PDB file of C-alpha atoms in Angstrom:
ATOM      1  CA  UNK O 116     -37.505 -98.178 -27.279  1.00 46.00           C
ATOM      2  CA  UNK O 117     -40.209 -95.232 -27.127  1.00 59.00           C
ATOM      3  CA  UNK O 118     -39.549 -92.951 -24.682  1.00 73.00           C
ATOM      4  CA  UNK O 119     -41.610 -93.051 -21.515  1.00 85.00           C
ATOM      5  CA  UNK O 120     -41.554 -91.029 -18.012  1.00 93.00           C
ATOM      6  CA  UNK O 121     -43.797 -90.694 -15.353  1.00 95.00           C
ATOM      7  CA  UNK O 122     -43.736 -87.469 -13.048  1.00 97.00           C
ATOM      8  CA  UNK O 123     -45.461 -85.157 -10.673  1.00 97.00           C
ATOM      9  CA  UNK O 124     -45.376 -81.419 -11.121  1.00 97.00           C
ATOM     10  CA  UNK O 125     -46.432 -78.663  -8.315  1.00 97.00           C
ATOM     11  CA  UNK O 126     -49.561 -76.662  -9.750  1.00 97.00           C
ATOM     12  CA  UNK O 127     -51.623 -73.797  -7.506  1.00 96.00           C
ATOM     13  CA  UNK O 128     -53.328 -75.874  -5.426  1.00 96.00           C
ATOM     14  CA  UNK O 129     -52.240 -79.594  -6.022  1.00 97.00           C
ATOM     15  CA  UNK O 130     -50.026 -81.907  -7.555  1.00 97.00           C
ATOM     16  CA  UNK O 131     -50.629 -83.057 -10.542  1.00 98.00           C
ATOM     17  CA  UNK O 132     -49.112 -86.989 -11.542  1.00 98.00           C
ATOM     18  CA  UNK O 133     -48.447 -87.111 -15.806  1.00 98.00           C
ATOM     19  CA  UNK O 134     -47.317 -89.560 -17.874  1.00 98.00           C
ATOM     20  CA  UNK O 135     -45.089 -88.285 -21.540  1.00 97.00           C
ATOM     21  CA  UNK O 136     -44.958 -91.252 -24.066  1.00 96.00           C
ATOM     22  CA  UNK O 137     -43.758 -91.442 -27.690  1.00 95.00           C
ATOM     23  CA  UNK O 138     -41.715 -89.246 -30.191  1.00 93.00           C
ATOM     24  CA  UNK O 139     -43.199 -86.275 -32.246  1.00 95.00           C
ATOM     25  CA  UNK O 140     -45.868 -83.158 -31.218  1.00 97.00           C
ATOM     26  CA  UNK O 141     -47.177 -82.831 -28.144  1.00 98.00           C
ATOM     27  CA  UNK O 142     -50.835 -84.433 -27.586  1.00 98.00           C
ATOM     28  CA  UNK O 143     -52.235 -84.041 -24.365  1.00 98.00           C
ATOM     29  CA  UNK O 144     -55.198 -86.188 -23.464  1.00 98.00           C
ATOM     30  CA  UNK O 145     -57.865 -85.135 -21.242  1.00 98.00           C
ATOM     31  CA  UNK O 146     -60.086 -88.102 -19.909  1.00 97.00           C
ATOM     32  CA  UNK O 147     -63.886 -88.367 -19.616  1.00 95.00           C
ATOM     33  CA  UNK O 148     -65.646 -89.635 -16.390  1.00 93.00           C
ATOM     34  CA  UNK O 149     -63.315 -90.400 -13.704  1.00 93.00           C
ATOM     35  CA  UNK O 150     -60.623 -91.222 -15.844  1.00 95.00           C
ATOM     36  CA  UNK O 151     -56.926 -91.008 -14.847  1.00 95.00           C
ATOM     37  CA  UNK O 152     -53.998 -91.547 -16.984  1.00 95.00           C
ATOM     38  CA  UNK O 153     -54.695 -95.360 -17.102  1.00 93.00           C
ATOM     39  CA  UNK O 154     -57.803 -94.877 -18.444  1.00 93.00           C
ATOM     40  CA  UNK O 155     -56.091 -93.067 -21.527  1.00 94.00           C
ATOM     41  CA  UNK O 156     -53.391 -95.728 -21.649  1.00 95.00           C
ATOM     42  CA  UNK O 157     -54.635 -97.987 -24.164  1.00 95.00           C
ATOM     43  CA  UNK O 158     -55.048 -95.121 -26.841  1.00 97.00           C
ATOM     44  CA  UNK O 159     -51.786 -93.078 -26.405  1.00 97.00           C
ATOM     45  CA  UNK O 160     -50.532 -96.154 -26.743  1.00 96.00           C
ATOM     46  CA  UNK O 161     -51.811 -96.468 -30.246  1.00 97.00           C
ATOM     47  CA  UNK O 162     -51.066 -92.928 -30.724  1.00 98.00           C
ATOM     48  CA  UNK O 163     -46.903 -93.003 -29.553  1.00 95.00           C
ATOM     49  CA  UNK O 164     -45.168 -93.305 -33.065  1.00 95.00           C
ATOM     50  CA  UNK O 165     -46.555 -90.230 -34.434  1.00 96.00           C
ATOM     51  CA  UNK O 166     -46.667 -88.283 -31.196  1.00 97.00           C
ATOM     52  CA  UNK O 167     -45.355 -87.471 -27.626  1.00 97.00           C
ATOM     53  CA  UNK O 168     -48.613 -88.390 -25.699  1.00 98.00           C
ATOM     54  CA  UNK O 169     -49.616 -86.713 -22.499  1.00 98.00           C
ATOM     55  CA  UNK O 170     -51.957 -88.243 -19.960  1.00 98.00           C
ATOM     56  CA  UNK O 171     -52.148 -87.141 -16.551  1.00 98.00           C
ATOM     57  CA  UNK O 172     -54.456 -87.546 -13.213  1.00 98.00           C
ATOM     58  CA  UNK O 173     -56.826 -84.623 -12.574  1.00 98.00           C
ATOM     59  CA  UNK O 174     -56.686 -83.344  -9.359  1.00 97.00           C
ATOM     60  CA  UNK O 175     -58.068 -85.634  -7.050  1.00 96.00           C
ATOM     61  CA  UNK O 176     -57.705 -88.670  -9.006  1.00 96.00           C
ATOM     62  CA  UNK O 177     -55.269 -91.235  -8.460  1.00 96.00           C
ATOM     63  CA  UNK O 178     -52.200 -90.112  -8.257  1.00 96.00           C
ATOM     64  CA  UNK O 179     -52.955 -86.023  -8.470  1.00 97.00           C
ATOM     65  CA  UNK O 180     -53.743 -84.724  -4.905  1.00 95.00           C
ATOM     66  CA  UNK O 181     -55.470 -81.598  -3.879  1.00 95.00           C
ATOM     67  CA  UNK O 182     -53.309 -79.461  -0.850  1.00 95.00           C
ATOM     68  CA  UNK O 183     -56.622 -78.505   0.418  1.00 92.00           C
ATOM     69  CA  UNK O 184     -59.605 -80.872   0.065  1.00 85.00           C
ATOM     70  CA  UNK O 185     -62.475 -78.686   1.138  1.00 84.00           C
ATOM     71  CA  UNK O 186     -61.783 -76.380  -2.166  1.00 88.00           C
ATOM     72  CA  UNK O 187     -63.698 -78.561  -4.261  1.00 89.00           C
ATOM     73  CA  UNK O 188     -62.303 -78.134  -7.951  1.00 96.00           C
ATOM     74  CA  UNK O 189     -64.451 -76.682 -10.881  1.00 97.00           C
ATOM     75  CA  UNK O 190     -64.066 -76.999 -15.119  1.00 98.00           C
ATOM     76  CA  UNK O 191     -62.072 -73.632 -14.468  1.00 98.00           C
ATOM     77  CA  UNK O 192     -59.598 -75.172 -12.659  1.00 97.00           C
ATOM     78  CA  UNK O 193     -59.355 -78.172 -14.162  1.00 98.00           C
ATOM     79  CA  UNK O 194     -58.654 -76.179 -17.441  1.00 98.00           C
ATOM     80  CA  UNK O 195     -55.757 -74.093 -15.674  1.00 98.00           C
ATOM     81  CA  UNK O 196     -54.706 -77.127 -14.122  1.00 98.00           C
ATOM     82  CA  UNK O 197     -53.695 -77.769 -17.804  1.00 98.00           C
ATOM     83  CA  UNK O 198     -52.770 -74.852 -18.554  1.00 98.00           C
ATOM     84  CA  UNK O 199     -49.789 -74.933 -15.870  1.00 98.00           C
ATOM     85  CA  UNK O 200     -49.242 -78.567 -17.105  1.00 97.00           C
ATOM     86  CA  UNK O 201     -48.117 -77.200 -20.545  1.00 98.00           C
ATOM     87  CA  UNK O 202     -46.422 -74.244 -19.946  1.00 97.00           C
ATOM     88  CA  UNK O 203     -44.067 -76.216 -17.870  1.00 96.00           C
ATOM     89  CA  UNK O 204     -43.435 -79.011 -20.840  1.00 96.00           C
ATOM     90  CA  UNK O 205     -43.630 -76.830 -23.668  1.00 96.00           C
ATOM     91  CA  UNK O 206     -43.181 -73.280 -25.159  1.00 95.00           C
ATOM     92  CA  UNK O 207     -45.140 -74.772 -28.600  1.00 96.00           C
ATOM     93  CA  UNK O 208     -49.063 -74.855 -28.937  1.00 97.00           C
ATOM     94  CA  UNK O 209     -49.527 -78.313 -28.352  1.00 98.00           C
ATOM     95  CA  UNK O 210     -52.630 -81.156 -30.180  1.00 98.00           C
ATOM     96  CA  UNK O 211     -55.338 -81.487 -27.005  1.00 98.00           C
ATOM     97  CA  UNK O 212     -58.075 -84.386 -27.436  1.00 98.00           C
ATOM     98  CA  UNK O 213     -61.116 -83.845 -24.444  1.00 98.00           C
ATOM     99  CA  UNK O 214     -63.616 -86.178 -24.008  1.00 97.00           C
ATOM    100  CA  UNK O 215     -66.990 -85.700 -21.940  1.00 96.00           C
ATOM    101  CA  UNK O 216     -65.395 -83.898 -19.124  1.00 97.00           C
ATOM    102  CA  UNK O 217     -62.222 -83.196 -20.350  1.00 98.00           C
ATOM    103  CA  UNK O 218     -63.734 -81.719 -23.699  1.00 98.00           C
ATOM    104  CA  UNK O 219     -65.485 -78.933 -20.979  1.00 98.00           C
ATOM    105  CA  UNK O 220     -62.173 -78.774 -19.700  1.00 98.00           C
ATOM    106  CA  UNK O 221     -60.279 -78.485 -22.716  1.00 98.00           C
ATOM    107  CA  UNK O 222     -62.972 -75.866 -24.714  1.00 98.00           C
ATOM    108  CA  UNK O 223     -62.288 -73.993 -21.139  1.00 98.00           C
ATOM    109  CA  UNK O 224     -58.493 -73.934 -21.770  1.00 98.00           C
ATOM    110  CA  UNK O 225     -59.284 -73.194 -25.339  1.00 98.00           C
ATOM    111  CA  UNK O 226     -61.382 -70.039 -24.669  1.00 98.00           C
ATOM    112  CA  UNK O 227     -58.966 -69.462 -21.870  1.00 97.00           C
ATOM    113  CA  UNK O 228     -55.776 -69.691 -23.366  1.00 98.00           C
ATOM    114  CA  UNK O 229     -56.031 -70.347 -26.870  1.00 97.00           C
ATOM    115  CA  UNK O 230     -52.580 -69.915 -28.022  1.00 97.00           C
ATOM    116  CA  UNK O 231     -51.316 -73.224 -25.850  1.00 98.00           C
ATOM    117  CA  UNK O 232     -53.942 -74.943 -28.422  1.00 97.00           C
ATOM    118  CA  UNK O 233     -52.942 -76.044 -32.176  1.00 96.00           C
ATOM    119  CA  UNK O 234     -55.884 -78.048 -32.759  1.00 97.00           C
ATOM    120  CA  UNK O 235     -58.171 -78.937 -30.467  1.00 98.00           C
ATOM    121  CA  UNK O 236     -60.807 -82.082 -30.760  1.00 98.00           C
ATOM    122  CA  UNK O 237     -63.510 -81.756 -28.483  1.00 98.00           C
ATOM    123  CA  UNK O 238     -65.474 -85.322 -28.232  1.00 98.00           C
ATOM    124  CA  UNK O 239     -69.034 -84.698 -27.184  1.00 97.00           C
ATOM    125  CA  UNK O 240     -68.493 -82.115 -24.245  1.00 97.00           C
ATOM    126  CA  UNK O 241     -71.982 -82.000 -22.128  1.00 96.00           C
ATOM    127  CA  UNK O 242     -72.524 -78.041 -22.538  1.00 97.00           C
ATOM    128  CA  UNK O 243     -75.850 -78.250 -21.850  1.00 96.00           C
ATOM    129  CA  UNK O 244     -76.500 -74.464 -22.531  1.00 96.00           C
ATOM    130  CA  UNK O 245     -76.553 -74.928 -25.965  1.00 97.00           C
ATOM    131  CA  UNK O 246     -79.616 -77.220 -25.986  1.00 96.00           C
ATOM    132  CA  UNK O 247     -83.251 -76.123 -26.142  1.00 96.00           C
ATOM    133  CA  UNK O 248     -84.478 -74.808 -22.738  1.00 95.00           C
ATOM    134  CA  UNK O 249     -86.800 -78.297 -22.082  1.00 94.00           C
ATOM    135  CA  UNK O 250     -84.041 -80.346 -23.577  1.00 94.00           C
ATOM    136  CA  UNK O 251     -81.377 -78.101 -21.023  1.00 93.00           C
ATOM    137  CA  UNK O 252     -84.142 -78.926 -18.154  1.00 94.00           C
ATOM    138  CA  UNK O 253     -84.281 -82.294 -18.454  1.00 93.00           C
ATOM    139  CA  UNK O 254     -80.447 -82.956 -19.069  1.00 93.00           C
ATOM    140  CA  UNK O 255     -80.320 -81.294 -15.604  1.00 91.00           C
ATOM    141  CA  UNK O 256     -82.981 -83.510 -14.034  1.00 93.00           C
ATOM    142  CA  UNK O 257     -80.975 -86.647 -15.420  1.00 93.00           C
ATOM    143  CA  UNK O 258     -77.572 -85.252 -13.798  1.00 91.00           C
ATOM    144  CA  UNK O 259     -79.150 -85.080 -10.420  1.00 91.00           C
ATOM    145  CA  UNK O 260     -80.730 -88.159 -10.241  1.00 93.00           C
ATOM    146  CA  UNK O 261     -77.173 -89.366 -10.999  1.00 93.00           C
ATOM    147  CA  UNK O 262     -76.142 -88.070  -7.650  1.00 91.00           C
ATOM    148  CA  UNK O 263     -78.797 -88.545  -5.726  1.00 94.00           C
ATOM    149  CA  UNK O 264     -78.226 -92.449  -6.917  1.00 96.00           C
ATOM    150  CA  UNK O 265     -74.888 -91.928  -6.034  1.00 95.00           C
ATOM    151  CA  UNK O 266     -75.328 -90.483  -2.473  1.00 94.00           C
ATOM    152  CA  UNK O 267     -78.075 -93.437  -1.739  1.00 96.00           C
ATOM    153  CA  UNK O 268     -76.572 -96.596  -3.013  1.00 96.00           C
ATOM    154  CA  UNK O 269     -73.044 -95.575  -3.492  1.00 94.00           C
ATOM    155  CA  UNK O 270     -70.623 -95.396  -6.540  1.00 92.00           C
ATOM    156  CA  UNK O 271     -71.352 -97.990  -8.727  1.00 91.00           C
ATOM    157  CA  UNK O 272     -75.326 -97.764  -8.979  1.00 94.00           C
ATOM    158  CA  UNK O 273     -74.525 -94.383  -9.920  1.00 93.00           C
ATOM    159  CA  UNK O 274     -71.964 -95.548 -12.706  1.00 90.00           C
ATOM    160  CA  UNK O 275     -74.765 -97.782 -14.113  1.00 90.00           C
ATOM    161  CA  UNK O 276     -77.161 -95.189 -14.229  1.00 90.00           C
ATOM    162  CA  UNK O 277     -75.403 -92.976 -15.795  1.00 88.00           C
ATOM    163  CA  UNK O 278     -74.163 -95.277 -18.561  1.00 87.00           C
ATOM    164  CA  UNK O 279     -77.551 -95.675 -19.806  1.00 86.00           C
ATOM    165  CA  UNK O 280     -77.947 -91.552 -20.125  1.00 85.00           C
ATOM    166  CA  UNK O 281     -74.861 -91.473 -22.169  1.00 85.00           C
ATOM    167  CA  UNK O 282     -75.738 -94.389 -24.355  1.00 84.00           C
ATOM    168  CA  UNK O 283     -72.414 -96.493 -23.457  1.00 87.00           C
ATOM    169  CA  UNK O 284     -72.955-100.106 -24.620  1.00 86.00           C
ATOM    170  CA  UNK O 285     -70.618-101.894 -22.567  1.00 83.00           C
ATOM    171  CA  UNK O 286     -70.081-104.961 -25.647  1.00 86.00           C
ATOM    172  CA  UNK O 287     -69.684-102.033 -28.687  1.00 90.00           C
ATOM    173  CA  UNK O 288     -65.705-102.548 -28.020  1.00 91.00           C
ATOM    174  CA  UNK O 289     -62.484-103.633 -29.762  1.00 92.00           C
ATOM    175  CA  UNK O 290     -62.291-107.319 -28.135  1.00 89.00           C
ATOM    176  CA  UNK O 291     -58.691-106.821 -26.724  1.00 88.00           C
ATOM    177  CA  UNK O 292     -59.630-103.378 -25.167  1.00 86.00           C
ATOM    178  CA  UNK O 293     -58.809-103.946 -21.550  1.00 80.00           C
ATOM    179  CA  UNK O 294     -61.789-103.887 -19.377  1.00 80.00           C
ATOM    180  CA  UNK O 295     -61.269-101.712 -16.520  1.00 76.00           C
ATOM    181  CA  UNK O 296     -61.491-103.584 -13.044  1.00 76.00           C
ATOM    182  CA  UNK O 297     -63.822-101.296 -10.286  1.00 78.00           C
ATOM    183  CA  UNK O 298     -60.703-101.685  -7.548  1.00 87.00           C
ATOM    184  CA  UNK O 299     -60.544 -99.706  -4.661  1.00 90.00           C
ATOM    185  CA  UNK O 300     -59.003 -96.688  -6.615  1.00 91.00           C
ATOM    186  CA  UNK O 301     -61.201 -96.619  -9.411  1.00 90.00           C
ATOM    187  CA  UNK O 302     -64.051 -96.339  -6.963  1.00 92.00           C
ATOM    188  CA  UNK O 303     -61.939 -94.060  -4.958  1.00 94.00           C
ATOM    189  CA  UNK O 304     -61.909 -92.077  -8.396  1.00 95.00           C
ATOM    190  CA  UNK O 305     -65.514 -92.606  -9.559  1.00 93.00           C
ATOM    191  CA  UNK O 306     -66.754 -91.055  -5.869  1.00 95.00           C
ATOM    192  CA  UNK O 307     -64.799 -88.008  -5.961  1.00 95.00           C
ATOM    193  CA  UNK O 308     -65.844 -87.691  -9.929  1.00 94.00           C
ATOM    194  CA  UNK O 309     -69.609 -88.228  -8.677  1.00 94.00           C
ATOM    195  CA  UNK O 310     -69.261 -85.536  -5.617  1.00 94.00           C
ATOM    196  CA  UNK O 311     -67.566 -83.021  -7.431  1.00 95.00           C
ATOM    197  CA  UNK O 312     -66.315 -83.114 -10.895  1.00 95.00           C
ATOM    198  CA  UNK O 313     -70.532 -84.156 -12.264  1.00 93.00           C
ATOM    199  CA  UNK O 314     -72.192 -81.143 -10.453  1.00 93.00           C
ATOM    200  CA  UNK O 315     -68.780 -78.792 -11.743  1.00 95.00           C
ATOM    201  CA  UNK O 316     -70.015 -80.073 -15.325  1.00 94.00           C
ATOM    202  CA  UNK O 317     -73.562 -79.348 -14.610  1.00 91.00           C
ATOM    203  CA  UNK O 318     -72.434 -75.610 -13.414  1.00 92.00           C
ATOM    204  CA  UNK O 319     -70.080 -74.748 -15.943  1.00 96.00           C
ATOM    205  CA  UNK O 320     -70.905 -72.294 -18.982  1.00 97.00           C
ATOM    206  CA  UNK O 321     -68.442 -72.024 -21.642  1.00 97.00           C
ATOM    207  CA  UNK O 322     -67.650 -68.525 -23.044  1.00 97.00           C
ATOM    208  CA  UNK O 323     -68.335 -69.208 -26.796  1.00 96.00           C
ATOM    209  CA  UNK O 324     -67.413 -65.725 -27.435  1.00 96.00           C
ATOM    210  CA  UNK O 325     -64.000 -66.487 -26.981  1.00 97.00           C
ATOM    211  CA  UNK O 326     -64.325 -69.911 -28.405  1.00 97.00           C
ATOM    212  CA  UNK O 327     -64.617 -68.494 -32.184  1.00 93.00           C
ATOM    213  CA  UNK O 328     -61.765 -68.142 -34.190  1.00 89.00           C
ATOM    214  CA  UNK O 329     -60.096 -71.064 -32.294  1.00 92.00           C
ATOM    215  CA  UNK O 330     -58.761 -73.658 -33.722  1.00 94.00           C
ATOM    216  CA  UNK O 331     -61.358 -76.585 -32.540  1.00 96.00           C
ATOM    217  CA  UNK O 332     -63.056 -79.538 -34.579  1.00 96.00           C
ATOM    218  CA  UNK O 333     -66.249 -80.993 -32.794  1.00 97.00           C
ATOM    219  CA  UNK O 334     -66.730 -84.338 -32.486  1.00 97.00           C
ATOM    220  CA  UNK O 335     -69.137 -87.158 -32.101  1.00 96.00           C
ATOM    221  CA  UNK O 336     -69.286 -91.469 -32.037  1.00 95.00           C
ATOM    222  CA  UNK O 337     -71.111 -92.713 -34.754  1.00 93.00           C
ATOM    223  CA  UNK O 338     -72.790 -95.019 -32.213  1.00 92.00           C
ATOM    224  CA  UNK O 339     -73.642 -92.557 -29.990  1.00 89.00           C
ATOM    225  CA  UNK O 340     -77.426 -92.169 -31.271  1.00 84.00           C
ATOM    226  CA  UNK O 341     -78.596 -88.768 -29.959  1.00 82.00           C
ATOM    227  CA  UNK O 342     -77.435 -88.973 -26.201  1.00 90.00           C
ATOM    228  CA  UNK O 343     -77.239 -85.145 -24.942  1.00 94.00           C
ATOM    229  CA  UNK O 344     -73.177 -85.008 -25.222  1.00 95.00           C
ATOM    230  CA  UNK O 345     -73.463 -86.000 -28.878  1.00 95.00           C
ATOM    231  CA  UNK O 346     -75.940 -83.576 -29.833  1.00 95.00           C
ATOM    232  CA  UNK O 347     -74.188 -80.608 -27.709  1.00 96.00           C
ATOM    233  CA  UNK O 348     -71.487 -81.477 -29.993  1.00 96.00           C
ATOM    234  CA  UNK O 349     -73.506 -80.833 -33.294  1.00 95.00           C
ATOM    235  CA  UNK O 350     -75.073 -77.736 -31.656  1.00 96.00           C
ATOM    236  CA  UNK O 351     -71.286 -75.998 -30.550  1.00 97.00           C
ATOM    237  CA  UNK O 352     -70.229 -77.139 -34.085  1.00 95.00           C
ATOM    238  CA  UNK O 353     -73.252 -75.307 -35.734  1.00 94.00           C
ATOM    239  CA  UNK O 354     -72.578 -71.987 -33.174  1.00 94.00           C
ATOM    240  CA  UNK O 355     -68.842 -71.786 -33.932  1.00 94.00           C
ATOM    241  CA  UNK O 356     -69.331 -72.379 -37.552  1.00 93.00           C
ATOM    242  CA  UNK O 357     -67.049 -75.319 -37.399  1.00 93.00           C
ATOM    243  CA  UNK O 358     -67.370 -78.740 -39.176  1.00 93.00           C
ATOM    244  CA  UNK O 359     -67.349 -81.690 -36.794  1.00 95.00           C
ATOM    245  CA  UNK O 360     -65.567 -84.848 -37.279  1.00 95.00           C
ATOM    246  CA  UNK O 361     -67.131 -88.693 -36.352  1.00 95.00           C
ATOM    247  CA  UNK O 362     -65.274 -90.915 -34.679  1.00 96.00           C
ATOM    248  CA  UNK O 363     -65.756 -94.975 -34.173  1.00 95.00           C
ATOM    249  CA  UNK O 364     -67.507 -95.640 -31.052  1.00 94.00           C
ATOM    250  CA  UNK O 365     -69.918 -94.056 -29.045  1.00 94.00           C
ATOM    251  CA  UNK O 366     -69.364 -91.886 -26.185  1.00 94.00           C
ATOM    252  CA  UNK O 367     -66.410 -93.517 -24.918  1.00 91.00           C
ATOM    253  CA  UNK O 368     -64.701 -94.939 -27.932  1.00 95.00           C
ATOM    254  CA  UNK O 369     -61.595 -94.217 -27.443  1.00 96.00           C
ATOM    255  CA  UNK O 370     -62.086 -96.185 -24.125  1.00 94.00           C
ATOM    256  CA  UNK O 371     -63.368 -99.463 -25.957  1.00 94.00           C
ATOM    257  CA  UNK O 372     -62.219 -98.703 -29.394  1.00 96.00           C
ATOM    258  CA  UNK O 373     -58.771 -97.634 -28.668  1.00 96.00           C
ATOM    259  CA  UNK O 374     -57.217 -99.024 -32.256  1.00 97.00           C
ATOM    260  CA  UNK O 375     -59.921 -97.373 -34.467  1.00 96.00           C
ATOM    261  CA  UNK O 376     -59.955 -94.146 -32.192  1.00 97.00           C
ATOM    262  CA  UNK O 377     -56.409 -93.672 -32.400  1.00 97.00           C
ATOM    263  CA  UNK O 378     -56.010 -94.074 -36.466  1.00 97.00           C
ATOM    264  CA  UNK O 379     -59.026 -91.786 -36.576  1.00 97.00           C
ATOM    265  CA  UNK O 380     -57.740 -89.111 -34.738  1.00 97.00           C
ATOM    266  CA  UNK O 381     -54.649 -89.099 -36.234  1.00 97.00           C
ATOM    267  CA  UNK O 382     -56.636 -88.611 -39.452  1.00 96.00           C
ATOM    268  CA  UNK O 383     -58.105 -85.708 -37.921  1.00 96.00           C
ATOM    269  CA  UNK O 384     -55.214 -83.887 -36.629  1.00 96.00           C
ATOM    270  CA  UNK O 385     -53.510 -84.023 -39.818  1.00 93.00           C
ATOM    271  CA  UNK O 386     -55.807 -82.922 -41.492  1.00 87.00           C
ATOM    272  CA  UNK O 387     -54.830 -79.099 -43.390  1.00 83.00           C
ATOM    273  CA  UNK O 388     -57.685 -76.852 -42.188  1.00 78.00           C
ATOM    274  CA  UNK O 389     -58.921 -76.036 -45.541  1.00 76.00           C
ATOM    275  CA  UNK O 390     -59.584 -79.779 -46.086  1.00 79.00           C
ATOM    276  CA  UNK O 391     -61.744 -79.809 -42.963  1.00 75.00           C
ATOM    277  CA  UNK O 392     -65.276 -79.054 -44.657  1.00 67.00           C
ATOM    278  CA  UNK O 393     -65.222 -81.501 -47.521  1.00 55.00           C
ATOM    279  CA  UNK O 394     -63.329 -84.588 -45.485  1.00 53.00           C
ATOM    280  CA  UNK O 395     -66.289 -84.406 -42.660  1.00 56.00           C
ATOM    281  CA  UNK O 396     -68.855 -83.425 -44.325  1.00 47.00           C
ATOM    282  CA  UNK O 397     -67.977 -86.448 -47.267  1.00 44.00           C
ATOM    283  CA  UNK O 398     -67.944 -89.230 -43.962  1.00 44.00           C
ATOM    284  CA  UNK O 399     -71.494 -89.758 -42.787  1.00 42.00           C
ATOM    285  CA  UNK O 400     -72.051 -91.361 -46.200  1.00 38.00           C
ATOM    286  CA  UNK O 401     -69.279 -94.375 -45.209  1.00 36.00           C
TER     287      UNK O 401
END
């Protein structure tokens, strides 16, 4: 029987609701979008016999609450948030896998604290400040209209529209990959994403200074085409110096691909880092 425990832990400013699974190194999994530790479900279940998977809430998701609701979190907090998570579980650097959001957050904790990280895999964080000024423009543009779809007709236009910015093809998914019902807590989730955690994104700059010489591998979904996320991934891989890594998918594969995702990243995590350049570089041929 794997081991699996649910809990809450006390952080500055909220409570934060986490969920350990599995035997082996610690791998923490920060969500994209709205996603709680459901949402992540699926793939650290995949990913329990080779490690002991974290998922949590964010703060004001779910079950995660926030002491003081007008104190609107940013990427910085979300990252310490973290941060506090780990040094209370562990006194090893532990694997961290961000996507979307939670790659901002998790490059934050990176540049932040980079000796909680062993390996980090960042899966197409939106740091729009490393894209051409017109390209950074419009990205911004796209993000607002976003809201301003959200504040006019509500939650789920808002979800639709931005689905088509980030390229997510609702049928490119493993066909026993739960589909994840809009109930009263998702939307719940998806509002406070859309009134604070989006504009945090769109605010955030990531210290890239302090992102070199960490230990970070890029990545991107092969079916992502070239949606912003994916090519903000190329661009921090090309200013670190880094190799990226491709995984099945597009910008939420390991939301609809959870199988694939999962054997994938395992692949990546074990991989020695002098192996790094010649395994990713040797994949867009396959």
């Amino acid at each position: 029987m794997m081991h699996h425990e649910t809990d809450v832990i006390q952080v500055p400013g909220a409570e934060l609701r986490y969920v350990r699974q599995g035997t082996g190194p610690l791998l923490v999994l920060i969500a994209g979008g709205d996603g709680d530790a459901a949402a992540g479900a699926p793939l650290a279940a995949q990913l329990e016999p080779h490690y002991t998977v974290l998922t949590y809430d964010r703060r004001g998701l779910s079950g995660s609450t926030i002491d003081d609701p007008e104190q609107p979190p940013t990427v910085t907090t979300h990252a310490d948030d973290v941060h506090h998570l780990l040094t209370a579980l562990t006194t090893e650097p532990a694997l961290v896998y961000g996507s979307s959001i939670g790659a901002m957050i998790s490059l934050e904790l990176a540049a932040r604290h980079p000796e909680q990280i062993r390996l980090l895999v960042a899966h197409e964080p939106p740091a729009t400040q490393l894209l051409p000024e017109q390209d950074r423009a419009q990205a911004a543009t796209a993000q607002r209209e976003v809201e301003e779809i959200f504040q006019k007709e509500g939650a789920m236009a808002a979800l639709r529209k931005f689905l088509v910015l980030a390229g997510i093809d609702p049928a490119d998914r493993e066909e026993d990959a739960p589909m994840r019902s809009p109930n009263p807590e998702r939307i719940r989730n998806l509002e406070f994403f859309l009134t604070y955690d989006a504009p945090a994104v769109r605010h955030h700059r990531l210290d890239l200074d302090a992102l070199k010489g960490t230990h970070i591998v890029p990545a991107v979904g092969t079916n992502s085409g070239q949606v912003m996320a994916y090519r903000c991934a190329l661009l921090l891989a090309d200013r670190l110096g880094l190799p990226y890594a491709e995984f099945p998918g597009g910008h939420n594969g390991s939301v609809f691909r959870p199988k694939a995702f999962a054997a994938r990243l395992h692949e990546v995590l074990e991989t020695p880092p002098d192996q790094r350049i010649t395994t990713f570089a040797q994949e867009s041929g396959d």
